[in-house]
């Protein structure tokens, strides 16, 4: 457990910035304009001037909430396996490096608002203030162990608050279903039945709506393949979360090592032009 | 400027961990063993138990030290341009995502020890304690403006210390040559002459040796394409830094927005299996 964390957000600044990112028909001209705009933004502070005041306490440990991406990393059905190909070798070149090819939504990764909602922020346009948040962990391992279709319900949020107090302002709310332990067995992680239906836990759309509409959160995350549970047909949690301009994280690792309340999540999100999301290095302090 | 930052490292723990990562002949069997080992590590805390005690002060601003990766991002000669290819579209699929293909050493990225030194840690094996460090910025913009072959010299380190006091324990030392402003003009950023020689600033190997051998640093970084200056033929700074088990960052952005001393760098490094480095989301608090 750590000392108090206070985050004050200047809402006007963030709201205006959220509207900056949009993906339209990517003509060559539009692409050139987008590149130019992105690079101009690189040269100036992305945050600052009091847009965020972080008062951090004392932390004793750093945690890695990120799975290693490998050629056998489980991916959402329809996505290709990531490829890691030799590019430079010690023998031939005197040094070592690889070429990488993967779909953005691979491994521990971000879903940016633009992943589902045209015109909303792409990953590269998210203000970096949103990459620091008090982490609230909803533990549904008990139910998920016997029911792979378990979902985080509004009552789970209320039970967390009964035990730990109101969700802190700007919180990131993560589901711990224990699913990360299945990562080495892709079939068990994806858990697709004979009819093609996936079975893994996620956020019920009603819980996501509660968080987006009645609490002050910065995003939600899961330790499974999708913010919505595997059997979802309407992707209600994706739509509710992403249409509000908030981002999600999927495939989180090691949440069980952290306290339910009091940790700080730090999201090293992707910065590929017009990214719909992508592999992220997700860290936590506690 | 921010409040005091104190980092105490338990050296035994870090040294042992540094030795864990190694890249050998990647036979299928060795690869399977490596995947298994990486995934087993995912399920346990990477850090904790007092391996690092972070006492963070009060920060008012978050900074992004990361360039956006685009199809025209300048790359080291011989490396391919990154590709961002449409994969899912709103029109066809109801949502949006891309396929990415790039060489690991693209954009704002890490050089892991294994990039140059066989048997040293790959990026995925670096302990995450090493991703948090007091940031010391060496400003050579004045010299670099008139001499693209300018290098950070031992005297620059000593001059920094004269002004700001001894380099803090576990510091990350970054060169600000002003080169990030050239990012939108790849030819100017790479700056290759008619004979094929590159001209951009970097760390002189003597400065890197001073930092590695006589100071307590966690890594070094540059705002150019390479830790060594463009005209280097022996890559002396790479060899000295990486053979010591430390990592480098190349292509940093926006260092001019930060104070020379007192900021905290947070490195969202890549976690691809056996990575020689790769695109990183580099953030700072000040």
XYZ file of C-alpha atoms in Angstrom:
572
model
C 0.000 0.000 0.000
C 1.207 3.493 -0.654
C 0.690 7.020 0.464
C -2.141 9.191 -0.831
C -2.342 10.023 -4.492
C -4.117 13.153 -5.551
C -4.899 13.885 -9.139
C -6.546 17.116 -10.135
C -7.543 17.441 -13.715
C -8.303 20.617 -15.552
C -11.247 19.253 -17.408
C -11.432 21.895 -20.085
C -7.939 21.152 -21.290
C -8.471 17.411 -21.464
C -11.855 17.648 -23.111
C -10.548 19.902 -25.848
C -7.590 17.595 -26.422
C -9.800 14.550 -26.643
C -11.473 16.090 -29.646
C -8.233 16.651 -31.515
C -7.753 13.084 -32.677
C -9.858 11.901 -35.565
C -9.549 9.337 -38.296
C -11.231 9.983 -41.580
C -10.746 8.748 -45.104
C -6.964 8.579 -45.247
C -6.194 10.095 -48.623
C -2.524 10.736 -49.346
C -3.093 14.428 -48.759
C -4.923 13.808 -45.502
C -2.133 11.452 -44.425
C 0.543 14.055 -45.163
C -1.412 16.630 -43.185
C -1.814 14.199 -40.327
C 1.909 13.389 -40.265
C 2.762 17.062 -40.318
C 0.360 17.778 -37.482
C 1.626 14.857 -35.389
C 5.247 15.896 -35.796
C 4.516 19.518 -34.978
C 2.891 18.306 -31.775
C 6.025 16.285 -30.919
C 8.071 19.464 -30.723
C 5.940 21.041 -28.010
C 5.074 19.874 -24.510
C 2.101 17.512 -24.719
C 1.171 18.288 -21.150
C 2.145 20.857 -18.617
C 1.104 24.240 -17.446
C -0.907 22.776 -14.634
C -3.073 20.542 -16.816
C -2.311 17.882 -14.268
C -1.038 18.095 -10.749
C 0.322 14.799 -9.542
C 1.133 14.415 -5.911
C 2.780 11.067 -5.563
C 3.428 9.335 -2.321
C 5.970 6.753 -1.412
C 6.110 3.526 -3.351
C 8.264 0.535 -2.530
C 7.740 -1.623 -5.595
C 7.460 -1.468 -9.352
C 5.232 -3.985 -11.119
C 5.013 -5.029 -14.721
C 1.443 -5.623 -15.903
C 2.584 -6.594 -19.399
C 2.768 -10.014 -21.050
C 5.739 -10.735 -23.299
C 4.601 -10.851 -26.950
C 5.749 -14.090 -28.594
C 4.958 -15.893 -31.857
C 2.430 -17.983 -29.899
C 0.730 -15.118 -28.014
C -3.033 -15.785 -28.028
C -4.871 -13.340 -30.308
C -8.531 -12.587 -30.970
C -9.802 -15.056 -33.626
C -9.255 -13.600 -37.100
C -6.081 -11.760 -36.106
C -2.753 -13.155 -37.359
C -0.053 -14.377 -34.982
C 2.694 -11.806 -34.400
C 5.877 -12.408 -36.387
C 9.384 -11.813 -35.057
C 11.819 -12.236 -37.943
C 15.592 -12.096 -37.831
C 16.914 -8.911 -39.453
C 20.514 -8.392 -38.261
C 22.662 -11.089 -36.672
C 25.885 -11.046 -34.665
C 27.444 -13.454 -37.157
C 26.551 -11.583 -40.332
C 26.304 -7.966 -39.185
C 28.122 -7.719 -35.851
C 24.917 -6.772 -34.051
C 21.430 -8.135 -33.501
C 17.923 -6.951 -34.352
C 14.553 -8.164 -35.606
C 11.685 -7.149 -37.862
C 8.233 -7.174 -36.275
C 4.835 -7.676 -37.905
C 1.629 -7.761 -35.905
C -1.946 -6.580 -35.711
C -2.321 -3.603 -33.367
C -4.559 -5.486 -30.945
C -1.924 -8.019 -29.879
C -0.573 -8.831 -26.428
C -1.110 -6.428 -23.548
C -2.533 -3.549 -25.557
C -4.628 -0.420 -25.692
C -7.990 0.080 -27.381
C -8.090 3.775 -28.309
C -11.471 5.503 -28.706
C -10.992 5.426 -32.514
C -10.885 1.602 -32.484
C -14.696 1.545 -32.490
C -15.771 5.144 -32.957
C -14.915 7.063 -36.112
C -13.739 10.579 -35.367
C -12.629 9.860 -31.800
C -9.007 10.043 -30.577
C -6.434 7.642 -31.961
C -3.842 6.210 -29.549
C -1.142 8.671 -30.635
C -3.435 11.607 -29.884
C -4.291 10.684 -26.287
C -2.890 13.233 -23.827
C -0.190 11.650 -21.691
C -1.837 12.893 -18.485
C -4.281 10.042 -19.096
C -1.449 7.513 -18.777
C -1.192 8.008 -14.992
C -4.112 6.937 -12.816
C -5.047 5.523 -9.420
C -5.643 1.817 -10.035
C -8.765 0.121 -8.697
C -8.844 -3.654 -9.105
C -12.127 -5.570 -9.149
C -11.418 -9.185 -8.221
C -13.866 -11.689 -9.751
C -11.505 -14.678 -9.667
C -13.879 -16.641 -7.478
C -16.782 -16.497 -9.955
C -14.547 -16.739 -13.044
C -12.970 -19.974 -11.812
C -16.303 -21.763 -12.097
C -17.923 -19.629 -14.822
C -15.835 -18.468 -17.806
C -18.765 -16.222 -18.825
C -18.516 -14.235 -15.567
C -18.813 -10.460 -15.926
C -17.977 -7.473 -13.751
C -21.423 -6.251 -12.658
C -22.492 -2.898 -11.191
C -22.732 -4.660 -7.813
C -19.018 -5.502 -8.020
C -18.212 -1.797 -8.342
C -20.456 -0.969 -5.394
C -18.899 -3.755 -3.303
C -15.407 -2.400 -4.083
C -16.513 1.060 -2.945
C -18.085 -0.329 0.230
C -14.722 -1.822 1.153
C -12.324 0.851 -0.141
C -14.379 4.030 -0.325
C -15.508 5.957 -3.425
C -13.512 5.347 -6.594
C -10.808 8.024 -6.713
C -11.136 10.776 -9.321
C -9.528 9.769 -12.602
C -9.309 6.103 -11.610
C -8.390 3.276 -13.954
C -10.602 0.280 -13.130
C -9.213 -3.164 -13.922
C -10.864 -6.576 -13.805
C -8.809 -9.392 -12.271
C -10.417 -12.630 -13.409
C -7.256 -14.699 -12.980
C -7.187 -15.217 -16.759
C -3.557 -14.107 -17.117
C -2.443 -17.463 -15.713
C -3.784 -19.084 -18.906
C -1.475 -17.082 -21.216
C 0.936 -19.969 -21.814
C -1.964 -22.083 -23.116
C -3.483 -20.014 -25.949
C -6.443 -22.382 -26.461
C -7.443 -22.047 -22.834
C -6.952 -18.257 -22.935
C -9.150 -17.840 -26.048
C -11.549 -20.596 -24.926
C -13.606 -20.952 -28.112
C -16.360 -23.594 -28.111
C -17.442 -25.898 -30.934
C -19.926 -23.263 -32.160
C -17.193 -20.621 -32.372
C -18.379 -18.753 -29.276
C -15.638 -17.396 -26.984
C -15.844 -17.886 -23.242
C -13.847 -15.546 -21.028
C -14.768 -12.832 -18.503
C -15.200 -9.108 -19.172
C -17.069 -5.991 -18.086
C -20.872 -6.142 -18.319
C -22.073 -3.092 -20.293
C -24.120 -1.959 -17.287
C -20.964 -1.830 -15.148
C -19.141 0.124 -17.827
C -22.084 2.516 -18.103
C -22.049 3.022 -14.320
C -18.331 3.841 -14.431
C -18.568 6.178 -17.436
C -21.766 7.971 -16.448
C -21.746 8.029 -12.655
C -18.069 7.891 -11.713
C -14.932 9.787 -12.800
C -12.743 7.211 -14.527
C -9.998 7.475 -17.112
C -10.378 3.964 -18.509
C -10.974 0.280 -17.825
C -8.846 -2.809 -18.313
C -9.126 -6.592 -18.382
C -6.800 -9.578 -18.125
C -8.628 -11.296 -21.014
C -8.815 -10.762 -24.794
C -11.636 -8.198 -24.683
C -13.259 -5.539 -22.515
C -16.549 -7.341 -23.201
C -16.931 -10.948 -22.113
C -16.166 -13.520 -24.798
C -19.788 -14.382 -25.593
C -20.748 -10.749 -26.213
C -22.502 -10.049 -29.490
C -22.963 -6.282 -29.127
C -19.584 -5.233 -27.648
C -21.555 -2.946 -25.350
C -18.665 -2.172 -23.012
C -16.406 -1.231 -25.930
C -19.026 1.090 -27.388
C -19.917 2.749 -24.078
C -16.297 3.250 -23.015
C -14.736 4.260 -26.331
C -17.570 6.563 -27.420
C -16.964 8.537 -24.215
C -13.380 9.230 -25.346
C -11.853 6.876 -22.779
C -9.429 4.079 -23.580
C -9.266 0.430 -22.584
C -6.444 -2.017 -21.882
C -6.707 -5.712 -22.723
C -4.482 -8.634 -21.779
C -3.211 -7.209 -18.487
C -0.857 -9.424 -16.464
C -0.091 -9.796 -12.791
C -2.974 -7.822 -11.271
C -3.063 -10.334 -8.395
C 0.240 -8.955 -7.138
C -1.256 -5.529 -6.459
C -3.604 -4.218 -3.775
C -7.256 -3.652 -4.743
C -6.797 0.048 -3.958
C -3.841 2.394 -3.620
C -1.583 1.504 -6.554
C -0.719 3.829 -9.438
C -0.958 2.557 -13.016
C 1.384 4.012 -15.642
C 0.528 3.246 -19.264
C 3.294 3.319 -21.862
C 0.817 3.496 -24.720
C 1.703 3.143 -28.408
C 2.533 6.158 -30.586
C 2.016 4.932 -34.129
C 0.354 7.417 -36.470
C -3.435 7.050 -36.398
C -3.160 4.017 -34.127
C -6.398 2.292 -33.146
C -4.485 1.129 -30.085
C -1.570 -1.252 -29.813
C 0.945 -2.986 -27.581
C 1.594 -0.963 -24.442
C 4.092 -1.301 -21.634
C 1.842 -1.152 -18.590
C 3.577 -0.567 -15.261
C 2.343 0.003 -11.728
C 3.764 1.420 -8.525
C 2.625 0.268 -5.106
C 11.519 21.849 -10.896
C 10.200 19.240 -8.517
C 10.670 17.928 -5.040
C 13.485 15.555 -4.111
C 13.630 12.145 -5.671
C 15.421 9.400 -3.853
C 16.135 6.084 -5.458
C 17.808 3.318 -3.513
C 18.753 0.260 -5.462
C 19.485 -3.124 -4.018
C 22.376 -3.868 -6.298
C 22.517 -7.595 -5.803
C 18.970 -8.050 -7.047
C 19.485 -5.944 -10.145
C 22.811 -7.508 -11.029
C 21.411 -11.011 -10.821
C 18.461 -10.028 -12.974
C 20.675 -8.452 -15.585
C 22.228 -11.837 -16.168
C 18.911 -13.558 -16.818
C 18.420 -12.357 -20.369
C 20.468 -13.963 -23.077
C 20.118 -14.621 -26.770
C 21.703 -17.690 -28.234
C 21.170 -19.764 -31.334
C 17.389 -19.704 -31.566
C 16.546 -23.291 -32.436
C 12.878 -24.193 -32.276
C 13.483 -25.982 -29.003
C 15.401 -23.043 -27.561
C 12.626 -20.711 -28.723
C 9.959 -22.835 -27.058
C 11.977 -22.854 -23.849
C 12.431 -19.103 -24.047
C 8.697 -18.512 -24.581
C 7.878 -20.782 -21.676
C 10.353 -18.985 -19.449
C 9.109 -15.535 -20.457
C 5.495 -16.466 -19.794
C 6.273 -18.020 -16.447
C 7.946 -14.749 -15.494
C 4.806 -12.836 -16.522
C 2.815 -14.598 -13.852
C 5.019 -13.438 -10.990
C 5.928 -9.948 -9.785
C 8.844 -8.655 -11.851
C 9.829 -6.277 -9.097
C 8.965 -5.838 -5.496
C 10.116 -6.954 -2.106
C 12.182 -3.840 -1.652
C 14.247 -4.226 -4.824
C 13.548 -0.551 -5.345
C 12.343 2.118 -3.000
C 10.995 5.098 -4.872
C 10.221 8.220 -2.942
C 8.567 10.541 -5.356
C 7.979 14.175 -4.779
C 5.427 16.480 -6.227
C 5.247 16.906 -9.963
C 3.088 19.380 -11.792
C 3.526 18.259 -15.385
C 3.721 15.167 -17.536
C 5.877 15.272 -20.662
C 6.002 13.028 -23.685
C 9.544 12.408 -24.950
C 8.299 10.230 -27.810
C 8.060 10.997 -31.525
C 5.047 9.669 -33.405
C 6.089 6.823 -35.739
C 4.852 7.492 -39.275
C 5.567 5.966 -42.709
C 8.118 8.775 -43.244
C 9.886 8.512 -39.870
C 13.652 8.863 -40.480
C 15.445 5.539 -39.949
C 19.103 4.513 -39.847
C 20.284 3.884 -43.442
C 19.670 0.250 -44.382
C 16.558 -0.046 -42.236
C 13.186 -0.158 -44.016
C 10.520 2.509 -43.502
C 7.824 1.446 -41.040
C 4.588 0.265 -42.643
C 1.127 1.003 -41.283
C -1.379 -1.021 -43.315
C -5.152 -0.951 -43.054
C -6.475 -4.166 -41.465
C -10.036 -3.493 -40.254
C -12.187 -0.580 -41.398
C -15.363 1.035 -40.070
C -17.016 0.525 -43.468
C -16.185 -3.147 -43.919
C -15.847 -4.418 -40.342
C -17.584 -1.893 -38.100
C -14.332 -1.070 -36.319
C -10.858 0.149 -37.146
C -7.346 -1.279 -36.806
C -4.018 -1.586 -38.609
C -1.203 -4.042 -39.235
C 2.287 -2.788 -38.372
C 5.635 -3.826 -39.836
C 8.883 -2.220 -38.756
C 12.487 -2.821 -37.782
C 12.928 -2.764 -34.004
C 15.202 0.290 -34.083
C 12.569 2.699 -35.390
C 11.300 5.960 -33.928
C 11.918 6.784 -30.281
C 13.317 3.420 -29.243
C 15.453 1.399 -26.875
C 18.772 -0.291 -27.584
C 18.911 -3.256 -25.211
C 22.304 -4.664 -24.161
C 21.729 -7.646 -26.502
C 21.582 -5.311 -29.529
C 25.386 -5.320 -29.664
C 26.504 -7.881 -27.110
C 25.589 -11.550 -27.476
C 24.466 -13.063 -24.201
C 23.424 -9.779 -22.591
C 19.844 -8.868 -21.616
C 17.208 -8.489 -24.302
C 14.659 -5.677 -23.915
C 11.958 -7.993 -22.560
C 14.301 -9.213 -19.820
C 15.231 -5.794 -18.399
C 13.911 -5.373 -14.842
C 11.241 -2.676 -14.749
C 12.976 -0.905 -11.853
C 15.365 0.306 -14.535
C 12.517 2.115 -16.297
C 12.349 4.842 -13.621
C 15.305 7.193 -13.211
C 16.307 10.747 -12.290
C 16.829 12.486 -15.638
C 19.980 14.547 -16.250
C 19.990 16.508 -19.510
C 23.259 17.591 -21.138
C 22.529 20.524 -23.441
C 24.909 20.799 -26.409
C 22.514 22.696 -28.681
C 24.921 25.602 -28.981
C 27.762 23.507 -30.422
C 25.459 21.231 -32.429
C 23.870 24.192 -34.214
C 27.182 25.006 -35.890
C 28.755 21.527 -35.890
C 26.628 18.476 -36.721
C 29.551 16.277 -35.615
C 29.400 17.668 -32.064
C 29.722 15.099 -29.288
C 28.973 15.013 -25.573
C 32.454 15.114 -24.019
C 33.594 14.217 -20.485
C 33.869 17.980 -19.851
C 30.146 18.363 -20.562
C 29.386 15.869 -17.795
C 31.708 17.697 -15.400
C 30.162 21.052 -16.322
C 26.692 19.655 -15.619
C 27.864 18.458 -12.211
C 29.471 21.794 -11.426
C 26.117 23.483 -11.968
C 23.728 20.858 -10.585
C 25.806 18.766 -8.203
C 26.898 15.132 -8.578
C 24.828 12.991 -10.944
C 22.153 11.304 -8.811
C 22.461 7.564 -8.211
C 20.763 5.574 -10.953
C 20.513 8.596 -13.264
C 19.517 8.458 -16.905
C 21.706 10.902 -18.850
C 20.249 12.379 -22.044
C 21.868 14.519 -24.723
C 19.816 17.461 -25.983
C 21.372 18.497 -29.292
C 18.204 20.130 -30.619
C 18.028 17.436 -33.300
C 14.413 16.523 -32.546
C 13.293 19.681 -34.340
C 14.539 18.106 -37.590
C 12.211 15.093 -37.335
C 9.753 16.385 -39.944
C 12.608 16.605 -42.490
C 14.083 13.078 -42.596
C 16.995 14.079 -44.861
C 18.093 16.739 -42.414
C 17.647 14.373 -39.448
C 19.771 11.616 -41.055
C 22.150 14.150 -42.647
C 24.132 11.806 -44.887
C 26.856 13.372 -47.050
C 27.858 12.493 -50.617
C 30.329 9.922 -49.305
C 27.631 8.175 -47.273
C 28.906 9.490 -43.940
C 26.238 10.518 -41.422
C 26.504 13.795 -39.545
C 24.591 14.168 -36.295
C 25.596 14.519 -32.626
C 26.073 11.732 -30.109
C 27.986 10.684 -26.995
C 31.776 10.555 -27.334
C 32.964 7.113 -26.137
C 35.092 8.805 -23.470
C 32.005 10.464 -22.005
C 30.138 7.159 -22.026
C 33.111 5.458 -20.353
C 33.152 8.158 -17.670
C 29.453 7.624 -16.987
C 29.651 3.821 -16.963
C 32.873 3.476 -15.014
C 32.947 6.457 -12.657
C 29.298 7.317 -12.109
C 26.164 5.350 -11.194
C 23.905 5.568 -14.227
C 21.101 3.384 -15.530
C 21.408 4.394 -19.180
C 21.976 7.171 -21.709
C 19.801 8.664 -24.413
C 20.033 10.900 -27.469
C 17.686 12.943 -29.637
C 19.425 11.669 -32.793
C 19.529 8.328 -34.658
C 22.388 6.840 -32.624
C 24.089 6.930 -29.232
C 27.352 7.436 -31.154
C 27.698 10.490 -33.379
C 26.850 9.907 -37.033
C 30.445 9.754 -38.275
C 31.419 7.052 -35.780
C 33.109 3.989 -37.255
C 33.637 2.004 -34.045
C 30.310 2.583 -32.229
C 32.354 2.997 -29.078
C 29.517 4.432 -26.966
C 27.213 1.563 -27.939
C 29.820 -1.022 -27.035
C 30.803 0.595 -23.729
C 27.216 1.171 -22.615
C 25.603 -2.063 -23.777
C 28.428 -4.354 -22.667
C 27.919 -2.984 -19.141
C 24.315 -4.274 -19.187
C 22.824 -0.779 -19.472
C 20.346 0.301 -22.133
C 20.169 3.315 -24.423
C 17.333 5.382 -25.874
C 17.532 6.948 -29.335
C 15.298 9.496 -31.043
C 14.114 11.254 -27.885
C 11.777 14.236 -28.366
C 11.074 17.385 -26.410
C 14.013 17.376 -23.980
C 14.144 21.177 -24.249
C 10.889 21.383 -22.318
C 12.436 19.827 -19.210
C 14.863 21.150 -16.594
C 18.497 19.989 -16.824
C 18.110 18.378 -13.397
C 15.191 17.257 -11.252
C 12.859 15.492 -13.682
C 11.950 11.797 -13.559
C 12.097 9.714 -16.744
C 9.710 6.770 -17.128
C 10.487 4.354 -19.949
C 7.667 2.280 -21.403
C 10.078 -0.135 -23.057
C 9.102 -2.845 -25.543
C 8.265 -6.399 -24.434
C 8.687 -8.486 -27.570
C 10.333 -11.860 -27.056
C 14.121 -11.644 -27.392
C 13.848 -7.984 -28.429
C 17.088 -6.197 -29.275
C 15.218 -3.034 -28.307
C 12.293 -1.334 -29.958
C 9.797 1.515 -29.941
C 9.254 2.788 -26.409
C 6.818 5.260 -24.922
C 9.133 7.565 -23.007
C 7.482 9.878 -20.485
C 8.794 12.328 -17.921
C 7.457 14.033 -14.817
C 8.658 17.430 -13.700
